Tab-separated table of C-alpha atoms and ligand atoms in Angstrom:
chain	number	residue	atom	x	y	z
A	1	UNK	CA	50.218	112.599	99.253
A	2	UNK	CA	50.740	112.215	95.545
A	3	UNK	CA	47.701	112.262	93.837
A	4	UNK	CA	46.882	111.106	89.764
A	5	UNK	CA	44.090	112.455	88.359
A	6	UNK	CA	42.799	111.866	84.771
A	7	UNK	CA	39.943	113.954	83.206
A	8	UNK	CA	38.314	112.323	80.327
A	9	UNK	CA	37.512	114.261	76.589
A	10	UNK	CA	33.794	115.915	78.141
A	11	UNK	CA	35.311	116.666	81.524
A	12	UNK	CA	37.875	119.473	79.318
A	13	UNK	CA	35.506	119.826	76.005
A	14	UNK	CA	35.253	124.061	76.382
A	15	UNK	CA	37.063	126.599	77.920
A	16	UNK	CA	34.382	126.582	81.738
A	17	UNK	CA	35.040	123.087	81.714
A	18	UNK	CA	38.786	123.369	81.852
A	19	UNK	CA	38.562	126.065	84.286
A	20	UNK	CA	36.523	123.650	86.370
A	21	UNK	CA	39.277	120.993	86.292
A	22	UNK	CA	41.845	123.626	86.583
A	23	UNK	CA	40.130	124.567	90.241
A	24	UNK	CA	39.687	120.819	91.087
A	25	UNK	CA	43.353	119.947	90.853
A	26	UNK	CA	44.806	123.143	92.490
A	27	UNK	CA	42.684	122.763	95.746
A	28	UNK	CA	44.711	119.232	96.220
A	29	UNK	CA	47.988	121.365	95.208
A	30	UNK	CA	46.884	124.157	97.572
A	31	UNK	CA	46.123	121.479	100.587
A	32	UNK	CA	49.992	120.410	99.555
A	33	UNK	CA	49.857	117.237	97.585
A	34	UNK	CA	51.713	116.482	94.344
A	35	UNK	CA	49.276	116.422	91.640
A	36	UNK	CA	49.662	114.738	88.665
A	37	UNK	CA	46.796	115.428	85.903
A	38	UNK	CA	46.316	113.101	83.025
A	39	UNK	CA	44.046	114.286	80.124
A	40	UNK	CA	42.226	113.252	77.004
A	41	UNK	CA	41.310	115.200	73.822
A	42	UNK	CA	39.177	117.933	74.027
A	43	UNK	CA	35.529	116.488	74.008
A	44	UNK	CA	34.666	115.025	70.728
A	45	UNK	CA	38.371	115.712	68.783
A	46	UNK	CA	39.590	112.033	68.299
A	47	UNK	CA	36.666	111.215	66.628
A	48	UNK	CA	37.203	114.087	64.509
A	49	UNK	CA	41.025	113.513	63.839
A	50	UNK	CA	39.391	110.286	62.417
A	51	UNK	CA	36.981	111.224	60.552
A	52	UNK	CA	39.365	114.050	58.623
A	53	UNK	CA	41.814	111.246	58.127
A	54	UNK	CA	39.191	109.249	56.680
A	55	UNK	CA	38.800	111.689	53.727
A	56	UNK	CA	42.418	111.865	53.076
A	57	UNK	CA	43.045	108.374	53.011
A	58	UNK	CA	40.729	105.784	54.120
A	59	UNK	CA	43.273	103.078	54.259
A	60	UNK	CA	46.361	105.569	55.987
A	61	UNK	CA	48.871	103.862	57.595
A	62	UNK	CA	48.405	102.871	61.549
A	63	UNK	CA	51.788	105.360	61.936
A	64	UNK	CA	50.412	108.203	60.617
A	65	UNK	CA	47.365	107.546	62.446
A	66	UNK	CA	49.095	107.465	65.652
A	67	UNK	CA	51.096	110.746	64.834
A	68	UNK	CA	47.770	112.430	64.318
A	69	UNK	CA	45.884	111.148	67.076
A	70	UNK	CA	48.063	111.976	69.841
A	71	UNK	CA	48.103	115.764	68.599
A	72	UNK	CA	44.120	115.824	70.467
A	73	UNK	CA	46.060	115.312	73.938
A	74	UNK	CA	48.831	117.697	72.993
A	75	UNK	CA	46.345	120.486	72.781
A	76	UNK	CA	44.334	119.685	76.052
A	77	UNK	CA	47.806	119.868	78.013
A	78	UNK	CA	48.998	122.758	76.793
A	79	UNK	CA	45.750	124.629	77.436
A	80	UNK	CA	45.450	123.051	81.294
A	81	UNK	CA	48.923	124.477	81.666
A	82	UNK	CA	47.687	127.537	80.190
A	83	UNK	CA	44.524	127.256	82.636
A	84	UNK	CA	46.528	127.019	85.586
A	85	UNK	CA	49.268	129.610	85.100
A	86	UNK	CA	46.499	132.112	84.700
A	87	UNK	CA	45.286	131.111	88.081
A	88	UNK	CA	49.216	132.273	89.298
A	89	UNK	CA	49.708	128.078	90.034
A	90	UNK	CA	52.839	126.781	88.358
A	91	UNK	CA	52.408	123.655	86.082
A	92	UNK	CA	53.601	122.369	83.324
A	93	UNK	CA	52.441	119.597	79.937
A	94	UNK	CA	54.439	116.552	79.249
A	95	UNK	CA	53.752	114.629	76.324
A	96	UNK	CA	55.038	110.740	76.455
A	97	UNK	CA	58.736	111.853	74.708
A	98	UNK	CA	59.360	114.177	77.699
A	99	UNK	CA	58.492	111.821	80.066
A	100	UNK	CA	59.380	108.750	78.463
A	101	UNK	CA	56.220	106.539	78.658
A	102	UNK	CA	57.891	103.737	76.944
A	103	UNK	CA	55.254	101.381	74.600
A	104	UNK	CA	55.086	98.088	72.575
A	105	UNK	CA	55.500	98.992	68.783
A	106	UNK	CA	51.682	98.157	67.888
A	107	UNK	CA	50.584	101.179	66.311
A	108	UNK	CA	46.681	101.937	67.582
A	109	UNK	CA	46.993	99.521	70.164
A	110	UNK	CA	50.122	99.373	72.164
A	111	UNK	CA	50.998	98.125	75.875
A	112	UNK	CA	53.262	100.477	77.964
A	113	UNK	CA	56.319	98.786	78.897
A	114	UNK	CA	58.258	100.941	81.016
A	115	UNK	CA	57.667	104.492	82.301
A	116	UNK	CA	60.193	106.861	83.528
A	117	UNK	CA	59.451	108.593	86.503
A	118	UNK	CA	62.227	110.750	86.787
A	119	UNK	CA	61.309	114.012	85.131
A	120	UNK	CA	57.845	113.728	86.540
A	121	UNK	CA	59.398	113.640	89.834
A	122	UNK	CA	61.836	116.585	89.143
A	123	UNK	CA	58.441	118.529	88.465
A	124	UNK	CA	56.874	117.863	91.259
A	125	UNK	CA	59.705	118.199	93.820
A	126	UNK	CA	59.826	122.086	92.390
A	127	UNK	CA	56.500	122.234	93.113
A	128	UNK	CA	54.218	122.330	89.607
A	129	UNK	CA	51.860	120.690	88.911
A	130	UNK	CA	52.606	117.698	86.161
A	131	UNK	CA	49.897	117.075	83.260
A	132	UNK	CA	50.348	114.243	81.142
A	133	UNK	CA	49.162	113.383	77.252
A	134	UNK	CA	46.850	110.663	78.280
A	135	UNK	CA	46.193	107.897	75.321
A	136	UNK	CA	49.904	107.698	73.717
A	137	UNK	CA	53.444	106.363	73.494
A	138	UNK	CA	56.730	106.302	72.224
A	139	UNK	CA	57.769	102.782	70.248
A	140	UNK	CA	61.668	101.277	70.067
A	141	UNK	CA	61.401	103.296	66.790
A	142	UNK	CA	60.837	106.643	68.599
A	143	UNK	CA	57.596	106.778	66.469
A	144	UNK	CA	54.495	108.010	68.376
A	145	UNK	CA	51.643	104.870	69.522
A	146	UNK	CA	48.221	105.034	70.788
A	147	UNK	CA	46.906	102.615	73.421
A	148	UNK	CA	43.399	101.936	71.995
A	149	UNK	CA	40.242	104.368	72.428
A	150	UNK	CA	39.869	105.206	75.890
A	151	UNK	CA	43.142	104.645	76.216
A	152	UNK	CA	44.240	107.656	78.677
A	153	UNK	CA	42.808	105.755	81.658
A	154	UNK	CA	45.502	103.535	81.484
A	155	UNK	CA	48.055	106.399	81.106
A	156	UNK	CA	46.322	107.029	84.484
A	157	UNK	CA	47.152	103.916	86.464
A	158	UNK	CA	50.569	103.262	84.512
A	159	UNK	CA	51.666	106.514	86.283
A	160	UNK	CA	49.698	106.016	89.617
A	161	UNK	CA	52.326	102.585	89.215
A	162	UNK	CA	55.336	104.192	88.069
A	163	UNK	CA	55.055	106.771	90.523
A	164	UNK	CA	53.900	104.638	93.779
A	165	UNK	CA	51.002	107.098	94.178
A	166	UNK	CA	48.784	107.478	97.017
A	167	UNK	CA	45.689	107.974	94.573
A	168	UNK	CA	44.185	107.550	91.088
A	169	UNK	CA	41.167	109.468	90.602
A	170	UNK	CA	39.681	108.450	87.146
A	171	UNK	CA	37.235	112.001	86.430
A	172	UNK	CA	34.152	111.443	84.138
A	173	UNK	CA	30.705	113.036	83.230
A	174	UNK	CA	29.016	110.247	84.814
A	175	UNK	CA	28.662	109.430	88.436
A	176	UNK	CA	30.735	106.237	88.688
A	177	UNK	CA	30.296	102.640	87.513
A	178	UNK	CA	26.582	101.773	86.898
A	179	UNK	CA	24.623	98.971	86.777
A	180	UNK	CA	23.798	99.329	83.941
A	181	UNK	CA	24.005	102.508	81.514
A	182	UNK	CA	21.500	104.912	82.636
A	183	UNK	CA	20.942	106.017	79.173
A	184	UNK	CA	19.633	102.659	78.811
A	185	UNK	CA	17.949	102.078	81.905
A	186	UNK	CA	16.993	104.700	83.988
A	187	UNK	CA	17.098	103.344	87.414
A	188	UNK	CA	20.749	102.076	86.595
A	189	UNK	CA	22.132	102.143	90.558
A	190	UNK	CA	25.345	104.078	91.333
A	191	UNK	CA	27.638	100.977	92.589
A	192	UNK	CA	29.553	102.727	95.775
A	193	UNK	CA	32.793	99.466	95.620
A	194	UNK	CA	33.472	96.926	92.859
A	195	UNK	CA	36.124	94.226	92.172
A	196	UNK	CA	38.765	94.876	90.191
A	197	UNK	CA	37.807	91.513	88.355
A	198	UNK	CA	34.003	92.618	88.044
A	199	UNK	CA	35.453	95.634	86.379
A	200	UNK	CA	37.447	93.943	84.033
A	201	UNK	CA	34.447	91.869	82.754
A	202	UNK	CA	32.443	95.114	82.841
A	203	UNK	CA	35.014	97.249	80.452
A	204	UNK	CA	35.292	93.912	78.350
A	205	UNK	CA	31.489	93.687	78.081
A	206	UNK	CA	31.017	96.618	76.716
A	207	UNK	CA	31.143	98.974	79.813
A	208	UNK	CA	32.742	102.223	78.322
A	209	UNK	CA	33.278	103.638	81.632
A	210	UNK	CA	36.529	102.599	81.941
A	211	UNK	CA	39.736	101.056	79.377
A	212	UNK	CA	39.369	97.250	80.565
A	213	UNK	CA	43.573	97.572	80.106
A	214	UNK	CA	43.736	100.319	82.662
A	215	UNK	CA	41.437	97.666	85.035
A	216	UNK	CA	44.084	94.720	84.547
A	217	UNK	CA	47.111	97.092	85.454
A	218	UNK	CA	45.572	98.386	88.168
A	219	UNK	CA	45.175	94.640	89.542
A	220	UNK	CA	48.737	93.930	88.723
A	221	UNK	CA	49.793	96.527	90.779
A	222	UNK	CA	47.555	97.138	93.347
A	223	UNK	CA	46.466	100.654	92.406
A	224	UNK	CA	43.077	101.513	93.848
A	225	UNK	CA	41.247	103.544	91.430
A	226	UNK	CA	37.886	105.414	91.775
A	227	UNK	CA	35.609	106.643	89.167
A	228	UNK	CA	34.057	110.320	89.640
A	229	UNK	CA	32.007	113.091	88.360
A	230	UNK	CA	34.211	115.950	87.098
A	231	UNK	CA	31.038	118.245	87.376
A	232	UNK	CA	29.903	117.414	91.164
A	233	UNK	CA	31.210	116.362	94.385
A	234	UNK	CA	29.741	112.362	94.393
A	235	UNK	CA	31.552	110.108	95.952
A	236	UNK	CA	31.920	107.554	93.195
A	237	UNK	CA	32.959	104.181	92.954
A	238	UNK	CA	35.877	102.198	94.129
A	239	UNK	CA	37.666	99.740	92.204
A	240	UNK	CA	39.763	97.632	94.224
A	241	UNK	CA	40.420	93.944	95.399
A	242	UNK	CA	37.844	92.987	97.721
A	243	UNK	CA	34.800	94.583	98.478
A	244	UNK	CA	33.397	94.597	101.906
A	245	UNK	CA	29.883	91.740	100.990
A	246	UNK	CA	26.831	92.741	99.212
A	247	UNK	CA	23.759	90.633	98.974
A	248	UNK	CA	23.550	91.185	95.467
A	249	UNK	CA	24.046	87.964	93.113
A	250	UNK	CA	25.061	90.286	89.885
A	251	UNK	CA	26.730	93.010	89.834
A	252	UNK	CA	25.908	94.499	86.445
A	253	UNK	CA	24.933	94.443	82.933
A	254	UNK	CA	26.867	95.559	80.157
A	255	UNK	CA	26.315	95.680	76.633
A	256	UNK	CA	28.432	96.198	73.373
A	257	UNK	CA	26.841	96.436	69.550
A	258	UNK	CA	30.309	96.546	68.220
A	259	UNK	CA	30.197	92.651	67.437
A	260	UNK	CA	30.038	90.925	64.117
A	261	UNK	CA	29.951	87.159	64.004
A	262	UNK	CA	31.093	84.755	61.369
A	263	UNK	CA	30.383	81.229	60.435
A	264	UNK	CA	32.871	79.176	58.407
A	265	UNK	CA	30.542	76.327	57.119
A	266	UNK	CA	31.612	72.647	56.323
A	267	UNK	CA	35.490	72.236	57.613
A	268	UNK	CA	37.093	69.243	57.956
A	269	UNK	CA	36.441	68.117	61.292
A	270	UNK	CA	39.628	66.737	62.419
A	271	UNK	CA	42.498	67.736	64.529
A	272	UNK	CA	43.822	70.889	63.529
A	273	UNK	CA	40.878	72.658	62.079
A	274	UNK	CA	39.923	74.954	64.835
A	275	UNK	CA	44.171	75.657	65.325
A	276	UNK	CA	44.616	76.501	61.491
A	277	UNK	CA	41.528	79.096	61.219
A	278	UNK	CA	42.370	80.954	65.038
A	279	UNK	CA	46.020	81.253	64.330
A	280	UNK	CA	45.529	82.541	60.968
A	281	UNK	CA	43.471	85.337	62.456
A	282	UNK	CA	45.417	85.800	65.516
A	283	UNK	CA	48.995	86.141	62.633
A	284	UNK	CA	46.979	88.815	61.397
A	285	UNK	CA	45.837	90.416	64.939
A	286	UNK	CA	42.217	89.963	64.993
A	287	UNK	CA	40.967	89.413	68.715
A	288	UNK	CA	37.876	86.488	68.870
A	289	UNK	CA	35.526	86.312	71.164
A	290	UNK	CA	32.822	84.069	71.707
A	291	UNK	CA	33.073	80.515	69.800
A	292	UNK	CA	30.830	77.875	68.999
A	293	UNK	CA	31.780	74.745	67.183
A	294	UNK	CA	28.575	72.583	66.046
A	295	UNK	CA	28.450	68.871	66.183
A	296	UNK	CA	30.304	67.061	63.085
A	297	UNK	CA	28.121	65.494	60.352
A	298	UNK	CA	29.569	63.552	57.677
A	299	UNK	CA	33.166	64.450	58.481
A	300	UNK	CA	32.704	67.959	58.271
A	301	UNK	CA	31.760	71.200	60.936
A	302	UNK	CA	31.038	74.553	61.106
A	303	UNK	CA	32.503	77.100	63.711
A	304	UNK	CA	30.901	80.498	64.336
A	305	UNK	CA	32.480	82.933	66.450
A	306	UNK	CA	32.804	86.847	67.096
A	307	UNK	CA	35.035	89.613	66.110
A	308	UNK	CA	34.393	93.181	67.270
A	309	UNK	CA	33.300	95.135	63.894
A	310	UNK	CA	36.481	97.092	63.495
A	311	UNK	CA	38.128	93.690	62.459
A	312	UNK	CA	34.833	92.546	60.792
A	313	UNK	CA	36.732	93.159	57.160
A	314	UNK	CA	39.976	92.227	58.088
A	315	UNK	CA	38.656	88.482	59.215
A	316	UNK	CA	36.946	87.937	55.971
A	317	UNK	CA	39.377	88.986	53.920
A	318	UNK	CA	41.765	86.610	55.658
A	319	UNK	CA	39.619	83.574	56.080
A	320	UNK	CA	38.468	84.909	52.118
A	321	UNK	CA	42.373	84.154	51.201
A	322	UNK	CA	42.840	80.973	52.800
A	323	UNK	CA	39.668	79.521	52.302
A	324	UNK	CA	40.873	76.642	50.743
A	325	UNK	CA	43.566	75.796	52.557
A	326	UNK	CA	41.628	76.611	55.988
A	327	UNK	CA	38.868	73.557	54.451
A	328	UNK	CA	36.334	76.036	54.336
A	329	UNK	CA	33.442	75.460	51.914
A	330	UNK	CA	31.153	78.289	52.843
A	331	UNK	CA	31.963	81.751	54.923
A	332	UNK	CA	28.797	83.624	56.517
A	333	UNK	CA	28.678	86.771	58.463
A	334	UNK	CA	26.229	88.832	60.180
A	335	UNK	CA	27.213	92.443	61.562
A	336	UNK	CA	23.663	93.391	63.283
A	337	UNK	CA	24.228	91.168	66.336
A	338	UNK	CA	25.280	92.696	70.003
A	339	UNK	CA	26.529	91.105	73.208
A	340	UNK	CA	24.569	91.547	76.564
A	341	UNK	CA	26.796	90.256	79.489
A	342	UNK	CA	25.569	89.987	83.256
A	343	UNK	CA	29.080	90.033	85.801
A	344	UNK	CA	28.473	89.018	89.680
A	345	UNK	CA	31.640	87.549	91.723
A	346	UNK	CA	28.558	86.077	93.604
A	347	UNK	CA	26.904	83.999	90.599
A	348	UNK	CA	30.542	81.593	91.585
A	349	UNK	CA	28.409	80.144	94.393
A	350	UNK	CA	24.842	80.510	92.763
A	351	UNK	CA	23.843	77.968	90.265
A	352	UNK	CA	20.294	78.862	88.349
A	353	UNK	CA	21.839	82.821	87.312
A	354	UNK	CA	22.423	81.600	83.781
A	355	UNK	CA	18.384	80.097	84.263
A	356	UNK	CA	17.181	83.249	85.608
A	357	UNK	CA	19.287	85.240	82.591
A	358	UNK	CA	17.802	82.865	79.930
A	359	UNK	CA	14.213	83.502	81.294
A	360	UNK	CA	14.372	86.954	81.339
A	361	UNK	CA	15.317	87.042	77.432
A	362	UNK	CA	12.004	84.439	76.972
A	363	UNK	CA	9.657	86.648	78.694
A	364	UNK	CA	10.838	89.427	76.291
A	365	UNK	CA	10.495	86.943	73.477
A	366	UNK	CA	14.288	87.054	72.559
A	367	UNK	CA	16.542	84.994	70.984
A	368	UNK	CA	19.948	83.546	71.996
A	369	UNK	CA	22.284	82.934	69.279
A	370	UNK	CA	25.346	82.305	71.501
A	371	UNK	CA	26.569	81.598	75.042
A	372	UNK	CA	29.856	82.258	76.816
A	373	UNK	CA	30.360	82.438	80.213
A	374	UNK	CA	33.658	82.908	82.453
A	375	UNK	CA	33.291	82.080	86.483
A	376	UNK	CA	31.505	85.467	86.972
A	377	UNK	CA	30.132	86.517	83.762
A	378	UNK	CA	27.713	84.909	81.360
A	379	UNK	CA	27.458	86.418	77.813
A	380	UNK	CA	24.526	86.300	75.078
A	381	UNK	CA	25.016	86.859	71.417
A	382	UNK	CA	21.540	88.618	70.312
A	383	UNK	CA	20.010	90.158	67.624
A	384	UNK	CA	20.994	93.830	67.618
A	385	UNK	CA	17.895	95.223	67.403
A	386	UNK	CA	16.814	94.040	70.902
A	387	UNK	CA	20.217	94.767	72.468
A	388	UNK	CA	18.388	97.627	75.189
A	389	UNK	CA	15.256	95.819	75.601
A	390	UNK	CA	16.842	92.440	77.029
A	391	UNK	CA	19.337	94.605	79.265
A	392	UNK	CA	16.145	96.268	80.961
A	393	UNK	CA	15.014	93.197	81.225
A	394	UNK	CA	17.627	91.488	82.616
A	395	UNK	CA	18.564	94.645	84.885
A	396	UNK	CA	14.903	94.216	86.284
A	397	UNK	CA	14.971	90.545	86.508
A	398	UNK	CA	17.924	90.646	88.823
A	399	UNK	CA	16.516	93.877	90.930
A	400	UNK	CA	19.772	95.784	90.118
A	401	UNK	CA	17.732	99.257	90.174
A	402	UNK	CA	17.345	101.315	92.528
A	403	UNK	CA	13.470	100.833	94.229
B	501	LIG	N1	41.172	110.584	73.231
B	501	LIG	C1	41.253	109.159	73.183
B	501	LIG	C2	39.932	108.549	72.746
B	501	LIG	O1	38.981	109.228	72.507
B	501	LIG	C3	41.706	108.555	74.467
B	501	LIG	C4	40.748	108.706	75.636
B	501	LIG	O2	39.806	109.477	75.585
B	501	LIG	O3	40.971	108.049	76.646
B	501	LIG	O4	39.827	107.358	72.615
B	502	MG	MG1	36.898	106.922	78.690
């Protein structure tokens, strides 16, 4: 059996914790499978690769980002090899030049295109044990990329593709996918299966369990992943097609305070508007989310919508530029709102969820600024400040805890 298994930043932060996954990956060697180990940084060391780059240059180029970032995944490699050898087990680091994981050229946020599995295989058929740079990529440029924070899970399930394995364990400090987040509310329940499409609006919600990119690959290629404790022996959770039926309406709650939204006041309202503004921000690689046009008056409109934070800047600058030609008489923005999304495949079939959302908020005396909703998720736009109190709520609303 070939087996992938990733480790994420906390899982290898200190020298007993990569011991720990050291052991973990050698009894699967020792039982005779091919092991391949993907890693992140070293507990908190992306964040502080950004933060030092910060006070050299806050505006450094995304290349020079990239070329520092992937040096965090570098180290945790090496040291796992280091780990292992000193436990007598042969293995070896690869970062994404020796293996060729091939990327897009989109510095802090590429897509792997093609991944060679050739050396990986060489490895393995001599018997080591293969551990992978999670999080990076080499461009058509030969330049290093980075997938996007939490990027290594999709390293993960790019190789559990490439490589046709049997299994991609996804190792965490956490017991699996939640309900909710337990740090938010404590009787969060452990899920034990979950669609790979519940997933995907889970990760995009807000859910940091998992990269929501490493989700849609696995779907693409029918890669069964599971979610796990590095530190126990928990089952975890399953993320796969179809999950054998649960009575349960909603699946989760998921929330995410990195949202900004912004209202261009008083454009034209005539065909072409709404194309003009969104391609303009899409030239220039900002991702929007929610949108909400109002109702024309006196032949103009206004259309809010939301950008994650990171781009907050970036938007205004370029709606700030174009303003004129864009129609806009007024630009507002407010960064202190959050999104609080509920994901069910069985709300499809249910009508009154969205009902029994919205009451929930109005028992808690909280506001709705926006609505979104895809076949199984609904989303609120809310002020930040009551971000955790309308997820308990909704979380107990919809019995999601455990009893
Ligand atoms: N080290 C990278 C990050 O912190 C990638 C990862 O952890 O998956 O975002
Ligand atoms: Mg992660």
């Amino acid at each position: 059996m070939l087996i992938v298994k990733k480790f994420g930043g906390s899982s290898v932060a200190n020298k007993e914790r990569i011991f720990n996954v050291a052991r973990r990956c050698i009894e699967d060697y020792k039982k005779g499978h091919d092991v391949v180990v993907v890693l992140s940084a070293m507990g908190k060391t992306t964040d502080e690769l950004l933060a030092k780059a910060k006070e050299i240059n806050p505006n450094a180029s995304k290349r020079e980002m990239d070329m520092l970032l992937t040096t965090g995944e570098q180290v945790s490699v090496a040291m796992m090899a280091m780990a292992m050898q000193a436990m007598d087990v042969p293995a070896i680091s690869l970062n994404a030049f020796q293996v060729k994981m091939n990327s897009s050229s989109r510095h802090g946020n590429a897509r792997f295109k093609r991944i060679d599995s050739e050396r990986i295989t060489n490895e393995l058929e001599a018997r080591k044990i293969v551990i992978v740079t999670g999080f990076q990529g080499i461009n058509k440029h030969e330049d290093y990329t980075t997938l996007g924070r939490g990027g290594s899970d999709t390293t993960a399930v790019a190789l559990a593709a490439a490589l046709h394995a049997d299994k991609c364990e996804i190792y965490t400090d956490v017991d699996g996918v939640f309900t909710a987040d337990p740090r938010i509310v404590p009787n969060a329940r452990k899920l034990d299966e979950i669609t790979y499409d519940e997933m995907l609006e889970l990760a995009t919600s807000g859910a940091k369990v998992l990269h929501n990119r490493s989700v849609e690959m696995a779907k693409k290629y029918g890669v069964q992943m599971v979610v796990r404790s590095s530190l126990n022996e928990t089952e975890g959770t399953v993320v796969k097609e179809v999950v054998k039926m649960e009575k349960m309406l909603i699946t989760g709650v998921a929330s995410d305070k990195n949202t900004a939204r912004i209202s261009v006041i008083g454009v034209k309202d005539k065909p072409g508007t709404a194309f003009k503004i969104f391609h303009r921000l899409a030239k220039n690689n900002i991702n929007i989310d929610i949108i909400l046009q109002s109702v024309g008056r006196e032949g103009t409109k206004d259309i809010s919508f939301t950008v994650s934070q990171d781009d907050l800047q970036d938007a205004l600058r370029v709606l700030e530029e174009n303003k004129e030609s864009l129609t806009i008489q007024e630009i507002k923005h407010n960064a202190k709102v959050a999104k609080v999304a509920i994901v069910g495949a069985g709300m499809m079939s249910n009508p009154g969820v969205a009902s029994q959302m919205f009451e929930a908020l109005y028992n808690y005396g909280i506001n709705i600024n926006m609505i979104s909703t895809s076949e199984i998720r609904i989303t609120v736009l809310i002020d930040e400040k009551d971000v955790d109190r309308a997820t308990l709520a909704i979380h107990e609303k919809f019995a999601l805890g455990d009893v």
